[in-house]
Amino acid sequence: MSEETEKDAPKKPAGRRKFELDPRLASYKGVWVFVEHERGVAHTVSWELMGEGRKLADKLGVPLAGVVMGAPGIQTRRFCEEAFHYGADLCYLMEDPLMADYRNQPFTKGLTDLVNAYQPEILLLGATTLGRDLAGSVATTLQTGLTADCTELNIDMENRSLAATRPTFGGSLLCTIVTLNYRPQMATVRPRVMSLPKPDMTRTGSIVEHALGMTESEIVTKVLEYIPDNLQGKPQLPFADIIVAGGRGMKRPENFQLIWDLAKVLGAEVGATRPIVQAGWVELDRQVGQSGKTVRPKLYIAAGISGAIQHRVGMDASDVIIAINSDPNAPIFDFATYGIVGNAMTILPALTEAFRQQLATLKVAV
Amino acid sequence: MHIVVCIKQVPDSAQIRVHPVTNTIMRQGVPAIVNPYDLFSLEEALRLKDEYGGRVTVLSMGPPQAEAALRKAISFGADDAILVTDRAFAGSDTLATSFALASAIQKIHEDMPVDIVFAGKQTIDGDTAQVGPGIAKRMDLQLLTYVSSITDLDLENREITLHRRAEGGVQVLKTSLPCLITMLEGTNEMRFATLPNMFRAARYPLKQWDKDAAGITDVSKIGLKGSPTIVSKVFAPQPKTIPAEIIDCESKQPKDLAVTLLAKMFTKFPNLHEDIAKANA
């Protein structure tokens, strides 16, 4: 488990001399995006990746394909249609009742078989519980390179390789990783890191079907039951339009009530930095940042948050950021939209009241 | 029953600082700890041992000083500890690491058959979550990631039933041993080290295996050679800096600051009105 050497100072900069791809790998062409779905709904990370995949495919001048695997039915076809709307030129479709639920064994075999049969040069998956389970298994089976949790994907035009950039050491550094003499080049990206492209409902594409070729008796793990999450009352930060978040500058747990008060007036979700979650002031699902959720709300209000890089990577795609901090030199003022230098404990109630009045006049106007 | 738990010694990432000029990690003074995610797997293994008997072997790959992490695991109650350490492993990425660990587990298995392998969900330094699945695939073990609880273990029929966190829900799965499990964080709490175990940990004759002892003959699969991924660039994040518009007013009163801010913001971003109304609905 010694990835640390990989992250240390660069050992051997790649691409210094002209790189020649092994001729056996030259037949690997095209960019693929694994389309993840659960209970009849596609995960939006798949469409975020489709947007990125489109850019990579255009740079390389190759087609973009979606990979849809699941039980036969109208849903898998619908996911193919959706993949076309979000930019795919074609879809590889594998339908089998054995894939009604996600299980590592059939999905690993299915995806590995598809890669061996149709040979993509790049394969992207969402860094979800399913995507990470599957990507690690497929990459090991194919004996190829996999870069996890990328924040930026690009093509190094000198050798047509995927340059995958990811944070390391808790976000203190970034590293760009390439997989030169192995195919496909695999990468995962966390939900909400990439923006969702606008779907084009007029786009269509072709479907290539491929059989799984497995029987239930070959699959060791059985699904006895699936217990859906009760989402009632569960924080849904990644998709919230407005977030009010607090950090160490809130000083005491009882002060955090001021965050909740403002959030209530705005209909917002409450977020927090890692120290706040570790201190147990709010639950883990509310942590924003490198080791928590990535969010992209329309409005993010950060109170008592210094803006350390570990927090910033999770929220700086927000449209408007209001920062309240008593330290005028806090890094958050380097990238927030608006800043108020002052004591969050007195500013927050004032802000809550101002928003309340603003919203009241709004209601009268409507 | 024989359980192997894979652990890694990591720098405490919460305390890592980057040198502002050279962009390199400043390791001095950063404490090395057992990867926190590994502790949930170790505790679960110890609980299974408490209930069903057997032995727990902890395994780590890393530099010689990583033995401190293994001694820590012994102090919590693990029976045996093996450190796989060899200069030939330097530069290993996750594929090469999973090969080395799978070889070592195979070697352990030959001495005493292994029923369950545990690994951490991910590490806090690499964060890849790839080594667990990698070991499972190489050893053809049933892979069970993000496990929140083990509800039943039937050693006679060699079956295990457990809850696995999936997207949007929990899967109740039944599978056969041998298997590889990664535990979800927060699912249990590491026990305290007992005094006798702390003494044992201090005196324990820790095994150090080089590549030959770990049964590795194909050196093209370890270290830099066995690693498909290459780090082409390491750099400090240089995010855009467009300084915030600092809200100020004559009175400096919170109320006036708030009103000034809202007036400016809603003028420049009128759509926010609608977004807030929608969020409130």
mmCIF file of C-alpha atoms in Angstrom, chain A:
data_model
loop_
_atom_site.group_PDB
_atom_site.id
_atom_site.type_symbol
_atom_site.label_atom_id
_atom_site.label_comp_id
_atom_site.label_asym_id
_atom_site.label_seq_id
_atom_site.Cartn_x
_atom_site.Cartn_y
_atom_site.Cartn_z
ATOM 1 C CA MET A 1 0.000 0.000 0.000
ATOM 2 C CA SER A 2 2.837 2.239 -0.729
ATOM 3 C CA GLU A 3 1.530 4.792 -3.092
ATOM 4 C CA GLU A 4 3.525 7.419 -1.293
ATOM 5 C CA THR A 5 6.520 7.062 -3.537
ATOM 6 C CA GLU A 6 4.258 7.775 -6.474
ATOM 7 C CA LYS A 7 3.359 11.094 -4.919
ATOM 8 C CA ASP A 8 6.823 12.139 -3.862
ATOM 9 C CA ALA A 9 8.965 14.468 -5.889
ATOM 10 C CA PRO A 10 8.905 13.511 -9.556
ATOM 11 C CA LYS A 11 11.267 10.652 -10.217
ATOM 12 C CA LYS A 12 11.474 10.492 -13.943
ATOM 13 C CA PRO A 13 9.652 13.209 -15.828
ATOM 14 C CA ALA A 14 7.697 11.575 -18.599
ATOM 15 C CA GLY A 15 7.796 12.705 -22.184
ATOM 16 C CA ARG A 16 11.282 14.116 -22.119
ATOM 17 C CA ARG A 17 12.184 12.069 -25.137
ATOM 18 C CA LYS A 18 9.905 11.115 -27.973
ATOM 19 C CA PHE A 19 7.551 8.401 -26.828
ATOM 20 C CA GLU A 20 6.605 5.503 -29.106
ATOM 21 C CA LEU A 21 3.432 3.621 -28.265
ATOM 22 C CA ASP A 22 3.759 -0.151 -28.341
ATOM 23 C CA PRO A 23 2.336 -1.075 -31.795
ATOM 24 C CA ARG A 24 0.112 -3.702 -30.172
ATOM 25 C CA LEU A 25 -1.667 -0.895 -28.337
ATOM 26 C CA ALA A 26 -2.138 1.355 -31.368
ATOM 27 C CA SER A 27 -5.469 -0.329 -32.158
ATOM 28 C CA TYR A 28 -6.951 1.100 -28.923
ATOM 29 C CA LYS A 29 -9.106 4.026 -30.100
ATOM 30 C CA GLY A 30 -11.908 6.087 -28.667
ATOM 31 C CA VAL A 31 -13.047 7.504 -25.330
ATOM 32 C CA TRP A 32 -15.542 5.613 -23.135
ATOM 33 C CA VAL A 33 -17.681 6.741 -20.240
ATOM 34 C CA PHE A 34 -19.227 4.136 -17.941
ATOM 35 C CA VAL A 35 -22.886 5.067 -17.396
ATOM 36 C CA GLU A 36 -23.735 4.335 -13.783
ATOM 37 C CA HIS A 37 -27.320 3.856 -12.707
ATOM 38 C CA GLU A 38 -29.158 2.612 -9.672
ATOM 39 C CA ARG A 39 -32.863 1.870 -9.280
ATOM 40 C CA GLY A 40 -33.735 3.215 -12.709
ATOM 41 C CA VAL A 41 -31.930 6.540 -12.401
ATOM 42 C CA ALA A 42 -28.633 7.407 -14.066
ATOM 43 C CA HIS A 43 -26.069 9.003 -11.776
ATOM 44 C CA THR A 44 -25.412 12.598 -12.874
ATOM 45 C CA VAL A 45 -21.660 11.998 -12.542
ATOM 46 C CA SER A 46 -21.956 9.935 -15.737
ATOM 47 C CA TRP A 47 -23.247 12.949 -17.664
ATOM 48 C CA GLU A 48 -20.662 15.245 -16.073
ATOM 49 C CA LEU A 49 -18.037 12.775 -17.347
ATOM 50 C CA MET A 50 -19.732 12.644 -20.754
ATOM 51 C CA GLY A 51 -19.102 16.386 -21.047
ATOM 52 C CA GLU A 52 -15.409 15.899 -20.220
ATOM 53 C CA GLY A 53 -15.196 12.823 -22.445
ATOM 54 C CA ARG A 54 -16.574 14.845 -25.357
ATOM 55 C CA LYS A 55 -13.734 17.357 -25.036
ATOM 56 C CA LEU A 56 -11.100 14.599 -24.867
ATOM 57 C CA ALA A 57 -12.591 12.751 -27.843
ATOM 58 C CA ASP A 58 -12.680 15.952 -29.905
ATOM 59 C CA LYS A 59 -9.037 16.696 -29.101
ATOM 60 C CA LEU A 60 -8.062 13.189 -30.186
ATOM 61 C CA GLY A 61 -10.454 13.148 -33.157
ATOM 62 C CA VAL A 62 -12.055 9.882 -32.042
ATOM 63 C CA PRO A 63 -15.624 8.831 -31.162
ATOM 64 C CA LEU A 64 -17.087 9.092 -27.653
ATOM 65 C CA ALA A 65 -18.995 6.075 -26.368
ATOM 66 C CA GLY A 66 -21.196 5.383 -23.365
ATOM 67 C CA VAL A 67 -21.175 1.953 -21.709
ATOM 68 C CA VAL A 68 -24.541 0.866 -20.350
ATOM 69 C CA MET A 69 -24.827 -2.378 -18.384
ATOM 70 C CA GLY A 70 -27.913 -3.654 -16.615
ATOM 71 C CA ALA A 71 -31.013 -5.829 -16.700
ATOM 72 C CA PRO A 72 -32.936 -5.797 -20.004
ATOM 73 C CA GLY A 73 -35.775 -3.318 -20.209
ATOM 74 C CA ILE A 74 -36.777 0.096 -21.387
ATOM 75 C CA GLN A 75 -34.465 1.729 -18.877
ATOM 76 C CA THR A 76 -31.135 0.632 -20.358
ATOM 77 C CA ARG A 77 -32.290 1.895 -23.775
ATOM 78 C CA ARG A 78 -33.295 5.181 -22.177
ATOM 79 C CA PHE A 79 -29.828 5.536 -20.629
ATOM 80 C CA CYS A 80 -28.332 5.089 -24.129
ATOM 81 C CA GLU A 81 -30.619 7.859 -25.445
ATOM 82 C CA GLU A 82 -29.580 10.087 -22.561
ATOM 83 C CA ALA A 83 -25.916 9.325 -23.247
ATOM 84 C CA PHE A 84 -26.420 10.540 -26.840
ATOM 85 C CA HIS A 85 -28.070 13.735 -25.575
ATOM 86 C CA TYR A 86 -25.049 14.409 -23.370
ATOM 87 C CA GLY A 87 -22.553 13.891 -26.193
ATOM 88 C CA ALA A 88 -21.970 10.183 -26.897
ATOM 89 C CA ASP A 89 -21.655 9.097 -30.534
ATOM 90 C CA LEU A 90 -22.421 5.469 -29.761
ATOM 91 C CA CYS A 91 -23.241 3.208 -26.847
ATOM 92 C CA TYR A 92 -22.070 -0.264 -25.924
ATOM 93 C CA LEU A 93 -25.027 -1.994 -24.368
ATOM 94 C CA MET A 94 -24.799 -5.145 -22.272
ATOM 95 C CA GLU A 95 -28.136 -6.448 -21.018
ATOM 96 C CA ASP A 96 -28.526 -9.414 -18.706
ATOM 97 C CA PRO A 97 -30.907 -10.149 -15.804
ATOM 98 C CA LEU A 98 -27.799 -11.107 -13.784
ATOM 99 C CA MET A 99 -26.893 -7.428 -13.755
ATOM 100 C CA ALA A 100 -30.152 -6.224 -12.168
ATOM 101 C CA ASP A 101 -28.181 -5.301 -9.042
ATOM 102 C CA TYR A 102 -24.588 -4.191 -8.982
ATOM 103 C CA ARG A 103 -22.276 -7.055 -8.139
ATOM 104 C CA ASN A 104 -18.551 -6.885 -8.622
ATOM 105 C CA GLN A 105 -18.094 -10.196 -10.413
ATOM 106 C CA PRO A 106 -20.476 -9.886 -13.415
ATOM 107 C CA PHE A 107 -19.802 -6.160 -13.876
ATOM 108 C CA THR A 108 -16.021 -6.691 -13.812
ATOM 109 C CA LYS A 109 -16.285 -9.484 -16.363
ATOM 110 C CA GLY A 110 -18.719 -7.504 -18.525
ATOM 111 C CA LEU A 111 -16.677 -4.325 -18.649
ATOM 112 C CA THR A 112 -13.382 -6.203 -19.067
ATOM 113 C CA ASP A 113 -14.843 -8.176 -21.985
ATOM 114 C CA LEU A 114 -16.137 -5.009 -23.644
ATOM 115 C CA VAL A 115 -12.716 -3.355 -23.338
ATOM 116 C CA ASN A 116 -10.954 -6.382 -24.791
ATOM 117 C CA ALA A 117 -13.454 -6.641 -27.654
ATOM 118 C CA TYR A 118 -13.698 -2.962 -28.689
ATOM 119 C CA GLN A 119 -10.437 -1.518 -27.299
ATOM 120 C CA PRO A 120 -10.937 2.064 -26.102
ATOM 121 C CA GLU A 121 -7.874 4.189 -25.357
ATOM 122 C CA ILE A 122 -9.533 6.012 -22.442
ATOM 123 C CA LEU A 123 -12.115 4.733 -19.948
ATOM 124 C CA LEU A 124 -13.734 7.096 -17.413
ATOM 125 C CA LEU A 125 -15.881 6.183 -14.401
ATOM 126 C CA GLY A 126 -17.466 8.156 -11.563
ATOM 127 C CA ALA A 127 -15.623 7.966 -8.228
ATOM 128 C CA THR A 128 -18.706 6.630 -6.428
ATOM 129 C CA THR A 129 -18.915 3.499 -4.271
ATOM 130 C CA LEU A 130 -19.878 1.553 -7.398
ATOM 131 C CA GLY A 131 -17.364 3.240 -9.699
ATOM 132 C CA ARG A 132 -14.417 2.803 -7.351
ATOM 133 C CA ASP A 133 -15.282 -0.849 -6.671
ATOM 134 C CA LEU A 134 -15.553 -1.557 -10.400
ATOM 135 C CA ALA A 135 -12.651 0.591 -11.661
ATOM 136 C CA GLY A 136 -10.113 -0.943 -9.266
ATOM 137 C CA SER A 137 -11.219 -4.439 -10.257
ATOM 138 C CA VAL A 138 -11.241 -3.826 -14.005
ATOM 139 C CA ALA A 139 -7.862 -2.039 -13.996
ATOM 140 C CA THR A 140 -6.247 -4.927 -12.095
ATOM 141 C CA THR A 141 -7.821 -7.517 -14.389
ATOM 142 C CA LEU A 142 -6.639 -5.615 -17.468
ATOM 143 C CA GLN A 143 -3.290 -4.813 -15.803
ATOM 144 C CA THR A 144 -3.482 -1.165 -16.730
ATOM 145 C CA GLY A 145 -3.111 2.192 -14.982
ATOM 146 C CA LEU A 146 -5.938 3.863 -13.088
ATOM 147 C CA THR A 147 -5.875 7.371 -11.655
ATOM 148 C CA ALA A 148 -8.440 8.056 -8.945
ATOM 149 C CA ASP A 149 -10.412 11.196 -8.098
ATOM 150 C CA CYS A 150 -9.111 13.388 -10.903
ATOM 151 C CA THR A 151 -9.949 17.068 -10.875
ATOM 152 C CA GLU A 152 -8.744 17.786 -14.394
ATOM 153 C CA LEU A 153 -8.447 15.649 -17.507
ATOM 154 C CA ASN A 154 -6.479 16.666 -20.553
ATOM 155 C CA ILE A 155 -4.675 15.236 -23.562
ATOM 156 C CA ASP A 156 -0.916 15.561 -23.821
ATOM 157 C CA MET A 157 -0.858 16.162 -27.578
ATOM 158 C CA GLU A 158 2.814 15.202 -27.863
ATOM 159 C CA ASN A 159 2.046 11.532 -27.303
ATOM 160 C CA ARG A 160 -1.783 11.519 -27.336
ATOM 161 C CA SER A 161 -1.863 10.335 -23.723
ATOM 162 C CA LEU A 162 -4.368 11.183 -21.011
ATOM 163 C CA ALA A 163 -2.927 13.646 -18.504
ATOM 164 C CA ALA A 164 -4.948 13.137 -15.338
ATOM 165 C CA THR A 165 -4.483 15.676 -12.553
ATOM 166 C CA ARG A 166 -5.462 14.814 -9.000
ATOM 167 C CA PRO A 167 -4.931 16.263 -5.546
ATOM 168 C CA THR A 168 -2.575 14.399 -3.259
ATOM 169 C CA PHE A 169 -1.545 14.650 0.398
ATOM 170 C CA GLY A 170 -4.965 15.896 1.357
ATOM 171 C CA GLY A 171 -5.031 18.511 -1.385
ATOM 172 C CA SER A 172 -1.768 20.224 -0.433
ATOM 173 C CA LEU A 173 -0.299 19.307 -3.815
ATOM 174 C CA LEU A 174 -1.562 18.376 -7.237
ATOM 175 C CA CYS A 175 0.041 15.771 -9.456
ATOM 176 C CA THR A 176 -0.441 14.956 -13.102
ATOM 177 C CA ILE A 177 -0.349 11.242 -13.855
ATOM 178 C CA VAL A 178 0.023 9.571 -17.243
ATOM 179 C CA THR A 179 -0.282 5.940 -18.296
ATOM 180 C CA LEU A 180 2.025 5.647 -21.283
ATOM 181 C CA ASN A 181 2.450 2.073 -22.409
ATOM 182 C CA TYR A 182 -0.773 0.495 -21.199
ATOM 183 C CA ARG A 183 -4.322 0.702 -22.543
ATOM 184 C CA PRO A 184 -6.952 1.715 -21.777
ATOM 185 C CA GLN A 185 -5.929 4.688 -19.677
ATOM 186 C CA MET A 186 -8.425 4.685 -16.827
ATOM 187 C CA ALA A 187 -9.527 7.499 -14.527
ATOM 188 C CA THR A 188 -12.265 8.202 -12.009
ATOM 189 C CA VAL A 189 -13.740 11.620 -11.174
ATOM 190 C CA ARG A 190 -15.829 12.503 -8.138
ATOM 191 C CA PRO A 191 -19.412 13.726 -8.563
ATOM 192 C CA ARG A 192 -19.853 17.500 -9.039
ATOM 193 C CA VAL A 193 -16.164 18.109 -9.808
ATOM 194 C CA MET A 194 -16.988 18.611 -13.494
ATOM 195 C CA SER A 195 -19.889 20.752 -14.635
ATOM 196 C CA LEU A 196 -22.992 19.172 -16.125
ATOM 197 C CA PRO A 197 -23.195 19.852 -19.880
ATOM 198 C CA LYS A 198 -26.433 21.046 -21.488
ATOM 199 C CA PRO A 199 -28.160 18.066 -23.102
ATOM 200 C CA ASP A 200 -28.979 18.274 -26.821
ATOM 201 C CA MET A 201 -32.267 16.401 -27.219
ATOM 202 C CA THR A 202 -31.845 16.143 -30.992
ATOM 203 C CA ARG A 203 -28.623 14.104 -30.811
ATOM 204 C CA THR A 204 -28.819 10.391 -31.578
ATOM 205 C CA GLY A 205 -26.299 7.585 -31.978
ATOM 206 C CA SER A 206 -25.851 3.918 -32.654
ATOM 207 C CA ILE A 207 -26.035 1.050 -30.180
ATOM 208 C CA VAL A 208 -23.631 -1.907 -30.176
ATOM 209 C CA GLU A 209 -24.918 -4.862 -28.184
ATOM 210 C CA HIS A 210 -22.686 -7.408 -26.500
ATOM 211 C CA ALA A 211 -23.630 -10.400 -24.349
ATOM 212 C CA LEU A 212 -22.368 -10.993 -20.813
ATOM 213 C CA GLY A 213 -22.091 -14.747 -21.250
ATOM 214 C CA MET A 214 -22.410 -15.779 -17.622
ATOM 215 C CA THR A 215 -24.797 -17.894 -15.567
ATOM 216 C CA GLU A 216 -26.026 -17.229 -12.040
ATOM 217 C CA SER A 217 -24.249 -20.357 -10.780
ATOM 218 C CA GLU A 218 -20.885 -18.766 -11.677
ATOM 219 C CA ILE A 219 -21.566 -15.741 -9.491
ATOM 220 C CA VAL A 220 -20.590 -16.364 -5.880
ATOM 221 C CA THR A 221 -22.106 -13.283 -4.225
ATOM 222 C CA LYS A 222 -25.914 -13.136 -3.893
ATOM 223 C CA VAL A 223 -27.968 -10.024 -3.165
ATOM 224 C CA LEU A 224 -30.437 -10.941 -0.421
ATOM 225 C CA GLU A 225 -31.998 -7.515 -0.097
ATOM 226 C CA TYR A 226 -31.623 -3.877 -1.089
ATOM 227 C CA ILE A 227 -32.579 -1.315 1.538
ATOM 228 C CA PRO A 228 -33.052 2.117 -0.071
ATOM 229 C CA ASP A 229 -31.818 5.074 1.963
ATOM 230 C CA ASN A 230 -34.414 7.130 3.722
ATOM 231 C CA LEU A 231 -33.481 10.498 2.269
ATOM 232 C CA GLN A 232 -35.892 12.370 4.518
ATOM 233 C CA GLY A 233 -33.845 14.733 6.632
ATOM 234 C CA LYS A 234 -30.563 13.589 5.076
ATOM 235 C CA PRO A 235 -28.365 16.437 3.906
ATOM 236 C CA GLN A 236 -28.023 16.629 0.112
ATOM 237 C CA LEU A 237 -25.147 19.061 -0.185
ATOM 238 C CA PRO A 238 -23.819 18.151 -3.644
ATOM 239 C CA PHE A 239 -27.076 19.276 -5.265
ATOM 240 C CA ALA A 240 -28.010 22.169 -2.979
ATOM 241 C CA ASP A 241 -28.430 25.589 -4.634
ATOM 242 C CA ILE A 242 -27.649 27.480 -1.436
ATOM 243 C CA ILE A 243 -25.241 26.466 1.324
ATOM 244 C CA VAL A 244 -24.344 28.202 4.582
ATOM 245 C CA ALA A 245 -21.146 26.775 6.036
ATOM 246 C CA GLY A 246 -19.162 27.342 9.176
ATOM 247 C CA GLY A 247 -15.577 26.734 10.204
ATOM 248 C CA ARG A 248 -13.329 26.930 13.216
ATOM 249 C CA GLY A 249 -13.934 30.685 13.451
ATOM 250 C CA MET A 250 -17.376 29.890 14.873
ATOM 251 C CA LYS A 251 -15.423 29.148 18.051
ATOM 252 C CA ARG A 252 -18.076 27.268 20.051
ATOM 253 C CA PRO A 253 -20.654 24.603 19.147
ATOM 254 C CA GLU A 254 -23.555 26.730 20.396
ATOM 255 C CA ASN A 255 -22.528 29.500 17.977
ATOM 256 C CA PHE A 256 -23.202 27.121 15.115
ATOM 257 C CA GLN A 257 -26.912 27.757 15.724
ATOM 258 C CA LEU A 258 -26.350 31.096 13.918
ATOM 259 C CA ILE A 259 -25.432 29.100 10.789
ATOM 260 C CA TRP A 260 -28.620 27.040 11.095
ATOM 261 C CA ASP A 261 -30.707 30.202 11.603
ATOM 262 C CA LEU A 262 -29.447 31.771 8.380
ATOM 263 C CA ALA A 263 -29.811 28.480 6.505
ATOM 264 C CA LYS A 264 -33.446 28.247 7.623
ATOM 265 C CA VAL A 265 -34.288 31.696 6.264
ATOM 266 C CA LEU A 266 -32.637 30.864 2.926
ATOM 267 C CA GLY A 267 -33.907 27.300 2.620
ATOM 268 C CA ALA A 268 -30.233 26.357 2.491
ATOM 269 C CA GLU A 269 -28.221 23.284 3.438
ATOM 270 C CA VAL A 270 -25.690 23.582 6.231
ATOM 271 C CA GLY A 271 -22.055 22.725 5.484
ATOM 272 C CA ALA A 272 -18.886 22.656 7.542
ATOM 273 C CA THR A 273 -15.140 22.268 7.383
ATOM 274 C CA ARG A 274 -13.302 19.132 8.490
ATOM 275 C CA PRO A 275 -12.395 20.329 12.030
ATOM 276 C CA ILE A 276 -16.060 21.074 12.731
ATOM 277 C CA VAL A 277 -17.127 17.608 11.601
ATOM 278 C CA GLN A 278 -14.300 16.000 13.548
ATOM 279 C CA ALA A 279 -15.373 17.897 16.659
ATOM 280 C CA GLY A 280 -18.827 16.385 16.147
ATOM 281 C CA TRP A 281 -20.738 19.666 15.784
ATOM 282 C CA VAL A 282 -22.414 18.433 12.583
ATOM 283 C CA GLU A 283 -22.634 15.060 10.844
ATOM 284 C CA LEU A 284 -20.108 13.722 8.337
ATOM 285 C CA ASP A 285 -22.486 14.201 5.373
ATOM 286 C CA ARG A 286 -22.101 17.965 5.815
ATOM 287 C CA GLN A 287 -18.331 18.099 5.360
ATOM 288 C CA VAL A 288 -17.296 20.151 2.319
ATOM 289 C CA GLY A 289 -13.844 19.787 0.822
ATOM 290 C CA GLN A 290 -11.146 17.386 -0.247
ATOM 291 C CA SER A 291 -12.155 14.631 2.180
ATOM 292 C CA GLY A 292 -15.854 15.549 2.108
ATOM 293 C CA LYS A 293 -18.358 16.624 -0.521
ATOM 294 C CA THR A 294 -17.737 18.668 -3.631
ATOM 295 C CA VAL A 295 -20.477 21.255 -4.080
ATOM 296 C CA ARG A 296 -21.409 23.793 -6.754
ATOM 297 C CA PRO A 297 -24.251 25.900 -5.358
ATOM 298 C CA LYS A 298 -25.498 29.238 -6.693
ATOM 299 C CA LEU A 299 -24.685 30.864 -3.345
ATOM 300 C CA TYR A 300 -22.164 29.733 -0.708
ATOM 301 C CA ILE A 301 -21.909 31.635 2.551
ATOM 302 C CA ALA A 302 -18.722 30.829 4.470
ATOM 303 C CA ALA A 303 -18.580 31.999 8.069
ATOM 304 C CA GLY A 304 -15.430 31.649 10.131
ATOM 305 C CA ILE A 305 -13.785 29.638 7.353
ATOM 306 C CA SER A 306 -10.204 30.581 6.519
ATOM 307 C CA GLY A 307 -10.343 29.063 3.041
ATOM 308 C CA ALA A 308 -7.551 26.476 3.290
ATOM 309 C CA ILE A 309 -6.961 24.629 0.047
ATOM 310 C CA GLN A 310 -8.529 21.410 1.443
ATOM 311 C CA HIS A 311 -11.833 23.239 1.892
ATOM 312 C CA ARG A 312 -11.510 25.372 -1.207
ATOM 313 C CA VAL A 313 -11.276 22.469 -3.670
ATOM 314 C CA GLY A 314 -14.726 21.343 -2.534
ATOM 315 C CA MET A 315 -16.517 24.651 -3.006
ATOM 316 C CA ASP A 316 -14.765 27.103 -5.300
ATOM 317 C CA ALA A 317 -17.014 26.202 -8.224
ATOM 318 C CA SER A 318 -19.840 28.008 -6.374
ATOM 319 C CA ASP A 319 -21.367 30.856 -8.425
ATOM 320 C CA VAL A 320 -21.337 33.460 -5.641
ATOM 321 C CA ILE A 321 -19.308 33.165 -2.431
ATOM 322 C CA ILE A 322 -19.848 35.386 0.604
ATOM 323 C CA ALA A 323 -17.020 35.154 3.131
ATOM 324 C CA ILE A 324 -17.190 36.388 6.715
ATOM 325 C CA ASN A 325 -13.927 36.286 8.623
ATOM 326 C CA SER A 326 -12.295 38.392 11.304
ATOM 327 C CA ASP A 327 -8.863 37.985 9.709
ATOM 328 C CA PRO A 328 -8.510 40.354 6.731
ATOM 329 C CA ASN A 329 -5.645 38.190 5.447
ATOM 330 C CA ALA A 330 -7.624 34.925 5.426
ATOM 331 C CA PRO A 331 -7.086 33.146 2.094
ATOM 332 C CA ILE A 332 -10.839 32.931 1.540
ATOM 333 C CA PHE A 333 -10.840 36.647 0.628
ATOM 334 C CA ASP A 334 -8.585 35.774 -2.333
ATOM 335 C CA PHE A 335 -11.383 33.990 -4.148
ATOM 336 C CA ALA A 336 -14.734 34.861 -2.532
ATOM 337 C CA THR A 337 -17.078 37.150 -4.464
ATOM 338 C CA TYR A 338 -17.898 39.317 -1.454
ATOM 339 C CA GLY A 339 -16.090 39.608 1.842
ATOM 340 C CA ILE A 340 -17.018 41.029 5.203
ATOM 341 C CA VAL A 341 -14.152 41.457 7.631
ATOM 342 C CA GLY A 342 -15.656 41.085 11.060
ATOM 343 C CA ASN A 343 -16.942 38.868 13.813
ATOM 344 C CA ALA A 344 -19.164 36.129 12.375
ATOM 345 C CA MET A 345 -21.099 35.961 15.637
ATOM 346 C CA THR A 346 -22.457 39.502 15.097
ATOM 347 C CA ILE A 347 -22.489 39.563 11.272
ATOM 348 C CA LEU A 348 -24.476 36.335 10.870
ATOM 349 C CA PRO A 349 -27.581 37.474 12.817
ATOM 350 C CA ALA A 350 -27.528 40.771 10.922
ATOM 351 C CA LEU A 351 -27.300 38.920 7.622
ATOM 352 C CA THR A 352 -30.132 36.601 8.643
ATOM 353 C CA GLU A 353 -32.319 39.602 9.433
ATOM 354 C CA ALA A 354 -31.391 41.400 6.192
ATOM 355 C CA PHE A 355 -32.226 38.315 4.110
ATOM 356 C CA ARG A 356 -35.493 37.879 6.016
ATOM 357 C CA GLN A 357 -36.557 41.421 5.178
ATOM 358 C CA GLN A 358 -35.439 41.109 1.582
ATOM 359 C CA LEU A 359 -37.434 37.925 1.153
ATOM 360 C CA ALA A 360 -40.495 39.468 2.801
ATOM 361 C CA THR A 361 -40.502 42.363 0.323
ATOM 362 C CA LEU A 362 -40.008 39.835 -2.446
ATOM 363 C CA LYS A 363 -43.110 37.942 -1.401
ATOM 364 C CA VAL A 364 -45.131 41.162 -1.344
ATOM 365 C CA ALA A 365 -43.891 41.982 -4.830
ATOM 366 C CA VAL A 366 -45.016 38.594 -6.129
#
